[in-house]
C-alpha atoms as one frame of an Amber mdcrd trajectory, in Angstrom:
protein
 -13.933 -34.972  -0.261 -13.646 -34.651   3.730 -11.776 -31.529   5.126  -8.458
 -31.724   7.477  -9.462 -31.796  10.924  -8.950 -27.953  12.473  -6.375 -28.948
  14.586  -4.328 -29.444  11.444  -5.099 -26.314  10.006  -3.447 -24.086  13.255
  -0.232 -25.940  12.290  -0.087 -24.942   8.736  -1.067 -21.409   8.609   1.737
 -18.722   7.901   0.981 -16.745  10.547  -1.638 -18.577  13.179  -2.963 -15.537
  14.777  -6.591 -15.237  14.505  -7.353 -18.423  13.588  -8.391 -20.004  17.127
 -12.268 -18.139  17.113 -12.991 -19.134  13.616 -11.423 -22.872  14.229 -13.980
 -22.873  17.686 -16.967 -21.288  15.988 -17.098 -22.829  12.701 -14.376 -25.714
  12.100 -15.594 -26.659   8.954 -14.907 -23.728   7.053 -11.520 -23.324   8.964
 -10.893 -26.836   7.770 -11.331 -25.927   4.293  -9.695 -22.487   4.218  -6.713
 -24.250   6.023  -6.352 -27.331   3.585  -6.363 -24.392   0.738  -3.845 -22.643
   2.364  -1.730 -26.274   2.329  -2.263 -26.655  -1.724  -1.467 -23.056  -2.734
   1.332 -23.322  -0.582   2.979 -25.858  -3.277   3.007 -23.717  -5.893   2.435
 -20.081  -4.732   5.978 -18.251  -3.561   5.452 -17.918   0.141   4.335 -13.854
   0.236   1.528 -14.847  -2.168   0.550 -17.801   0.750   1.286 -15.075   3.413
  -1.592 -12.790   1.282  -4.375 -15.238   0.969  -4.043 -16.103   4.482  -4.466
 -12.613   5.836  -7.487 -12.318   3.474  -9.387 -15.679   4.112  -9.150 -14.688
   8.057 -10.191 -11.251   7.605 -13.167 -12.640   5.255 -13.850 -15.729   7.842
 -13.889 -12.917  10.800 -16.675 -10.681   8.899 -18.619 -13.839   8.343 -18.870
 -15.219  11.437 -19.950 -11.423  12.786 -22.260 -10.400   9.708 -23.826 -13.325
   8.427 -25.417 -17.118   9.996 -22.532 -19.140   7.532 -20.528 -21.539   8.922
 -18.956 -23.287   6.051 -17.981 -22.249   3.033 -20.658 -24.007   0.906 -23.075
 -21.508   2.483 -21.402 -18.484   1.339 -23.816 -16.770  -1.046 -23.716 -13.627
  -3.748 -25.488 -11.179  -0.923 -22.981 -12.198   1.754 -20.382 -10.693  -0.857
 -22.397  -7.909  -1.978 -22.551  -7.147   2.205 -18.868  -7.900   2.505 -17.650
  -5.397   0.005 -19.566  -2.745   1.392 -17.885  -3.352   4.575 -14.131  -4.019
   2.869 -14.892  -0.745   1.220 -15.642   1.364   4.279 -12.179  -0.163   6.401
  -9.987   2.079   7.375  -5.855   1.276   6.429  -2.864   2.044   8.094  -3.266
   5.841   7.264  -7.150   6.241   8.778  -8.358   6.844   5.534 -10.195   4.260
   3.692  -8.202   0.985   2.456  -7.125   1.464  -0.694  -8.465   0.500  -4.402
  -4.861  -1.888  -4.711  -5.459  -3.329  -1.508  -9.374  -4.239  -2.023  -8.574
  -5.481  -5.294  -5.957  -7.879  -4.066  -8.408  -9.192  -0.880 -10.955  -9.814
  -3.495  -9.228 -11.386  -6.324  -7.859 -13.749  -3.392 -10.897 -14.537  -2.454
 -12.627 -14.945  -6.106  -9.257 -17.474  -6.814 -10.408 -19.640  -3.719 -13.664
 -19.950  -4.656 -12.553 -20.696  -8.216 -10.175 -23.483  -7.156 -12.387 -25.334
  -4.327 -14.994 -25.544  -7.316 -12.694 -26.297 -10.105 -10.963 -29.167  -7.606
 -14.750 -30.529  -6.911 -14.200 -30.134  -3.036 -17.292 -31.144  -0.567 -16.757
 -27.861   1.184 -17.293 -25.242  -2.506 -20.224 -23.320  -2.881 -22.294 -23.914
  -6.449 -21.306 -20.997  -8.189 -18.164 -18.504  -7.301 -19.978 -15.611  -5.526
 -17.122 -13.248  -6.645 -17.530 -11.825 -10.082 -14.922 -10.102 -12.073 -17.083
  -7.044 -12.240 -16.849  -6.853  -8.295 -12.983  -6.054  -8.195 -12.007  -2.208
  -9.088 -10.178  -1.543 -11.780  -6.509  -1.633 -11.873  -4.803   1.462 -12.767
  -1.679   2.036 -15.048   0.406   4.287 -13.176   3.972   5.326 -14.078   6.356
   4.063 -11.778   7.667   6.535  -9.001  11.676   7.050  -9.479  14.369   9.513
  -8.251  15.266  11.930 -10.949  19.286  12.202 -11.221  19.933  14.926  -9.059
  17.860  13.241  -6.290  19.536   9.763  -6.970  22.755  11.371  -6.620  21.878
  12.800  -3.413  21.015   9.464  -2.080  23.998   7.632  -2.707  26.241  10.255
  -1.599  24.463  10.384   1.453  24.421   6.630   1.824  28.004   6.536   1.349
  28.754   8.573   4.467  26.501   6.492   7.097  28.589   5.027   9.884  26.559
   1.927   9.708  28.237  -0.519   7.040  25.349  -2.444   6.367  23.266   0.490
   5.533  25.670   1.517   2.915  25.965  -2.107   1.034  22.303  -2.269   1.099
  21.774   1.219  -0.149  24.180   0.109  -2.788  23.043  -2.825  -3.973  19.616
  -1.871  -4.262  20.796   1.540  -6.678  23.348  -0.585  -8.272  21.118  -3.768
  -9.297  17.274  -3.146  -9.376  17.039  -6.039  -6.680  13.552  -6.258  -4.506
  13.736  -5.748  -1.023  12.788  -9.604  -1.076  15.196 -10.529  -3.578  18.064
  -8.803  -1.054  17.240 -10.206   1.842  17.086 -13.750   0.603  20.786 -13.418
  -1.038  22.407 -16.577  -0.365  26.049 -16.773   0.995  28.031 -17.149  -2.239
  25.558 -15.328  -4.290  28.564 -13.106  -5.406  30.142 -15.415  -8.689  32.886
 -15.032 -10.599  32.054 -15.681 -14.482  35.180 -14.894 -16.701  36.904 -11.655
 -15.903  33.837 -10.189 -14.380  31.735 -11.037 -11.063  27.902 -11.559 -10.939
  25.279 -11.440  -8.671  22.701 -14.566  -8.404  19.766 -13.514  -7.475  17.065
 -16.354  -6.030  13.665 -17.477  -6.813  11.461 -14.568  -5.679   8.406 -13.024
  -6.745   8.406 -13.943 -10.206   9.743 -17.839  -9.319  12.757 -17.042 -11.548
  15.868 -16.650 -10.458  19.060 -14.421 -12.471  22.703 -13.263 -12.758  22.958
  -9.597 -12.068  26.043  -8.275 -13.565  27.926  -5.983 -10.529  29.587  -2.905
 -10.929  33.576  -2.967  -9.446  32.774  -0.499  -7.093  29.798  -2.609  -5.723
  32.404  -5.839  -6.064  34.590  -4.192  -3.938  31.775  -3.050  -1.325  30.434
  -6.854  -1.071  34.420  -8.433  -0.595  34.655  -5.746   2.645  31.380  -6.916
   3.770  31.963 -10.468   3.680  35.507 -10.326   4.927  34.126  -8.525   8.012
  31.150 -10.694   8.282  32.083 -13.577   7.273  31.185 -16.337  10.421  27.729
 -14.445  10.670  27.182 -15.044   6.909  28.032 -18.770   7.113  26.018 -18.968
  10.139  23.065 -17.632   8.654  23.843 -18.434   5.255  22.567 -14.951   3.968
  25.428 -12.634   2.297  23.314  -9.566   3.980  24.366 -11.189   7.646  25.903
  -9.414  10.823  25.670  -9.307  14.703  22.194  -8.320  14.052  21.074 -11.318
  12.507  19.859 -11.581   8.438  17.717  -8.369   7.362  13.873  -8.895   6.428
  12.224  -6.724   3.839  10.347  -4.424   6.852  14.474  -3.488   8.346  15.454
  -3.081   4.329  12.484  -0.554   4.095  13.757   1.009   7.566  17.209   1.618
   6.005  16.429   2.765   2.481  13.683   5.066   4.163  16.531   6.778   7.028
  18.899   7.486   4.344  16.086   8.983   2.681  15.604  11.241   5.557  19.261
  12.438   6.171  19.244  13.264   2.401  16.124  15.217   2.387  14.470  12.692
   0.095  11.132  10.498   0.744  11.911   7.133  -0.584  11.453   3.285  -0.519
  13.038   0.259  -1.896  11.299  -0.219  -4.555  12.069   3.391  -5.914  15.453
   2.587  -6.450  14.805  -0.358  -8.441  12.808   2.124 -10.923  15.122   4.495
 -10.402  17.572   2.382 -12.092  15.367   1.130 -14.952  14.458   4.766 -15.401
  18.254   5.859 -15.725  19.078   2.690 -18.265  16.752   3.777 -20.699  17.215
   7.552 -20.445  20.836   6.405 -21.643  20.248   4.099 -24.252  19.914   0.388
 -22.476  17.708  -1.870 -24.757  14.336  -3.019 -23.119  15.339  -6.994 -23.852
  17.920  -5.755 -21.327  16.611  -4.081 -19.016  13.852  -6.714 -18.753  17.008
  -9.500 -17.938  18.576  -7.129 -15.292  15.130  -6.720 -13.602  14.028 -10.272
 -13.636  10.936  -9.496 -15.576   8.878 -12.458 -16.978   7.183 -10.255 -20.344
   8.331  -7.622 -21.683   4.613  -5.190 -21.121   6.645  -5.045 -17.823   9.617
  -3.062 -18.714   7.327  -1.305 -21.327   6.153   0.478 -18.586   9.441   2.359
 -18.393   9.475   3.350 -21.721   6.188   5.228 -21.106   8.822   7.297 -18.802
  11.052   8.422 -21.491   9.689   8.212 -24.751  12.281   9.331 -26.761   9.740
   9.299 -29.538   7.927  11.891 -28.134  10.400  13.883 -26.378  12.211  14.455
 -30.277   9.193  15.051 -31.849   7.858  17.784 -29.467  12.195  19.342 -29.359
  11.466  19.511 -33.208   7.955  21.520 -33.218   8.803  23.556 -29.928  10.675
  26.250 -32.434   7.263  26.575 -34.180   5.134  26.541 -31.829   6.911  29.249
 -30.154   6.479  31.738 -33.134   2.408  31.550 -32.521   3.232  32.812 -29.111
   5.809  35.656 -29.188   5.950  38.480 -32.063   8.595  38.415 -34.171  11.871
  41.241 -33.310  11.735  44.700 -34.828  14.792  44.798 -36.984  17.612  47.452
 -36.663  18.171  49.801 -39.471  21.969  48.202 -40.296  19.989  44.560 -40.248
  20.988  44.093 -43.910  24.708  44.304 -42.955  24.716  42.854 -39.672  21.985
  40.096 -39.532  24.238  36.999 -40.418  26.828  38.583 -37.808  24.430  38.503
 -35.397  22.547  34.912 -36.447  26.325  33.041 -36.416  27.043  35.107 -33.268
  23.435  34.173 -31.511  22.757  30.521 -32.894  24.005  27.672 -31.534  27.450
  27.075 -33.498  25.913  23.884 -35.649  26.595  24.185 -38.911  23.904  22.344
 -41.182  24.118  21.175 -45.269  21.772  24.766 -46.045  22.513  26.744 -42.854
  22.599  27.091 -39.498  20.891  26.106 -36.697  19.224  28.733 -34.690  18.467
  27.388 -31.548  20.395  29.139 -28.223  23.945  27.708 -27.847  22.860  27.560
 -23.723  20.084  24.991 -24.444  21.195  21.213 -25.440  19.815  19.562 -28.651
  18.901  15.685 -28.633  18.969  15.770 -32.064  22.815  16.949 -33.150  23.790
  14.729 -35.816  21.012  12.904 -35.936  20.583  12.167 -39.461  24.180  11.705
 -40.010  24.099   8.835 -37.165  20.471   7.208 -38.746  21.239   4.124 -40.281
  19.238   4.909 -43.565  21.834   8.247 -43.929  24.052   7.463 -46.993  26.509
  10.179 -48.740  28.746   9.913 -51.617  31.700  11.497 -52.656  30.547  14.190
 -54.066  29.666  15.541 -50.621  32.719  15.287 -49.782  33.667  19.390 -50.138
  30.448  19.946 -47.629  31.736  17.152 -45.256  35.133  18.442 -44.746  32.975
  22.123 -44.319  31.484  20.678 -41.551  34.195  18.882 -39.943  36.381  21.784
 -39.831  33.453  23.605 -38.572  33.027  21.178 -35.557  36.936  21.329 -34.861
  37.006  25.164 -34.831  33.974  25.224 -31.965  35.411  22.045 -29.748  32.976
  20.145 -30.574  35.088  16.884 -30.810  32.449  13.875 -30.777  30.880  15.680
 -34.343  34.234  16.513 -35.772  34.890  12.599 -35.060  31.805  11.777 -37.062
  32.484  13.585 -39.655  35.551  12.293 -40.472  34.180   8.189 -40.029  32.415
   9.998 -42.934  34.967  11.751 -45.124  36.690   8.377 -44.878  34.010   5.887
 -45.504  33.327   7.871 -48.817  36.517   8.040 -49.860  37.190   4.314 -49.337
  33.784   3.983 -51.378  35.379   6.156 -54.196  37.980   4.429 -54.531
């Protein structure tokens, strides 16, 4: 197969700048790289595209300084060996050295290339892929970063009282619906549907090629019909509902916004914090992960696993329940008073947390919250009969007496399921 001529190739790239040395010193392989750039370009979203491009000119740069190649044919195993080395030793935006995510991505781009150009039999591929999977570093598992509730709080109060209007609808929708930074900024101009009583949110093909409904929250419905009533010629214009004198936002000025918020509040944080902010604060309060994997536009579900890791409720109960005995290996056990025998159940009803259970009470301080109250009278495999009745009624009356309303509702669902069953 013949290459595009080079001319073509400075007409096609995303970004152009760079390109006019490698295109003067060796056309061939700018030929090639640019007639790649064309065919991912039909099926890549157009960030992926930007990506490769940034890393094939980096990668053409080194060449033509570091090694006697001029097409891509003649790329061999030591030129990669000698170009990782270098890649490795790069300094990023910080001064320290580029990062293992950022390596990995400039070398999996380039291992895909060389992958493709062989696997689409072009003239211009070399005979083997010179990138091996051993050559790209790991990729960790982190947890995602999120704002705990007290800081998330802070944030939106904060964002509430800018002056600037468009700082506090995109502060909004970004805590309110998990959207990118990408996803925002390419919101069409009637994104905002009405479907039944309730209004939605479409959210466009981004990073994941899929697009959604994002159900909004009224107080976010009512934010957006401001917005577009007071920008509504600049969001025809542009056809973006995120649209004002300024022009449509990119995902750099949504970063700029998100990030001077963060600073009047005190808090360090980016876009895509919020987003796991709010997957973070779903699950903490019971949203399924079939859910939370809809409302985030997630393709598999070993995504939104990854925020169960967070709060593994699992865990969290297990540990609550052994805490109490693992604590009795650490502190030694209170001398007794001499009138113990005639005040110690005073003092245990007085001390414990007022929870009365089917053989006693529970001891744990009434200033520290349980996760597990109820809990085996709200498991689904929990049955009683009616000759528990007596000890239900007990403890119903013993949840009214301390004001503890939600258990003295449970308990009589109870008292009335079993006598429906008696009779």
């Amino acid at each position: 197969m013949s290459a595009q001529p080079a001319e073509k190739f400075e007409t096609v790239t995303a970004a152009g700048r760079g390109w006019e040395r490698i295109n003067r010193i060796a056309p061939t392989m700018a030929a090639t790289m640019g007639r790649y750039l064309e065919q991912v370009a039909t099926f890549l979203a157009p960030r992926s595209v930007e990506v490769a491009d940034i890393s094939l000119r980096q990668f053409a740069g080194w060449l033509l300084e570091s090694t006697e190649a001029r097409n891509v044919a003649a790329i061999s195993r030591a030129d990669l060996e000698d170009y990782k080395r270098w890649l490795a030793a790069q300094p990023g935006t910080t001064g320290k050295p580029l990062a293992a995510n950022t390596r990995r991505q400039r070398l999996h781009t380039l291992r895909m290339f060389f992958d493709r150009l062989i696997e689409w039999d072009w003239t211009d591929a070399p005979a083997r892929n010179p990138v091996i999977g051993g050559d790209i570093p790991a990729s960790p598992d982190p947890l995602p970063k999120f704002l705990d509730d007290t800081a998330a709080a802070k944030f939106m109060a904060t964002a509430r009282e800018v002056d600037d209007p468009r700082d506090r609808v995109v502060c909004e929708l970004l805590a309110r619906t998990g959207l990118r930074a990408s996803e925002l900024c390419d919101l069409a101009a009637d994104a905002v549907v009405l479907i039944g009583e309730n209004h939605w949110l479409r959210v466009p093909l981004g990073k994941l090629r899929n697009d959604r409904y994002v159900p909004l929250h009224p107080d976010l419905t009512s934010a957006l019909a401001r917005w577009t009533a007071d920008n509504i010629d600049r969001i025809r214009r542009h056809r973006r509902l995120i649209a004002d004198h300024r022009g449509p936002l990119d995902r750099h000025a949504v970063g700029r916004i998100v990030a001077r918020v963060g600073r009047r509040a005190g808090i360090d944080v980016h876009p895509h914090q919020l987003r796991h902010t709010l997957a973070t604060q779903a699950i903490n309060r019971g949203m399924r992960l079939e859910a939370i994997a809809a409302l985030l536009g997630h393709r598999s579900m070993h995504m939104t696993l990854t925020y169960a890791r967070i709060a593994d409720r699992v865990v969290a109960d297990q540990y609550a329940a052994i805490s109490s005995r693992i604590d009795a290996l650490y502190n030694q056990p209170p001398e007794l008073p001499a009138d113990y025998e005639t005040t110690g159940m005073a003092r245990l009803r007085r001390d414990a947390h007022a929870r009365m259970l089917g053989n006693g009470l529970c001891t744990r301080p009434a200033q520290l919250d349980c996760r597990m109250e109820t809990i085996c009278e709200t498991c689904s495999y929990f049955q009683t009969t009616i000759e528990f009745r007596p000890t239900l009624i007990r403890q119903r009356d013993h949840a009214r007496e301390h004001g503890q309303t939600d258990r003295a509702a449970l308990y009589d669902k109870l008292v009335t399921r079993v006598d429906k069953d008696a009779s």
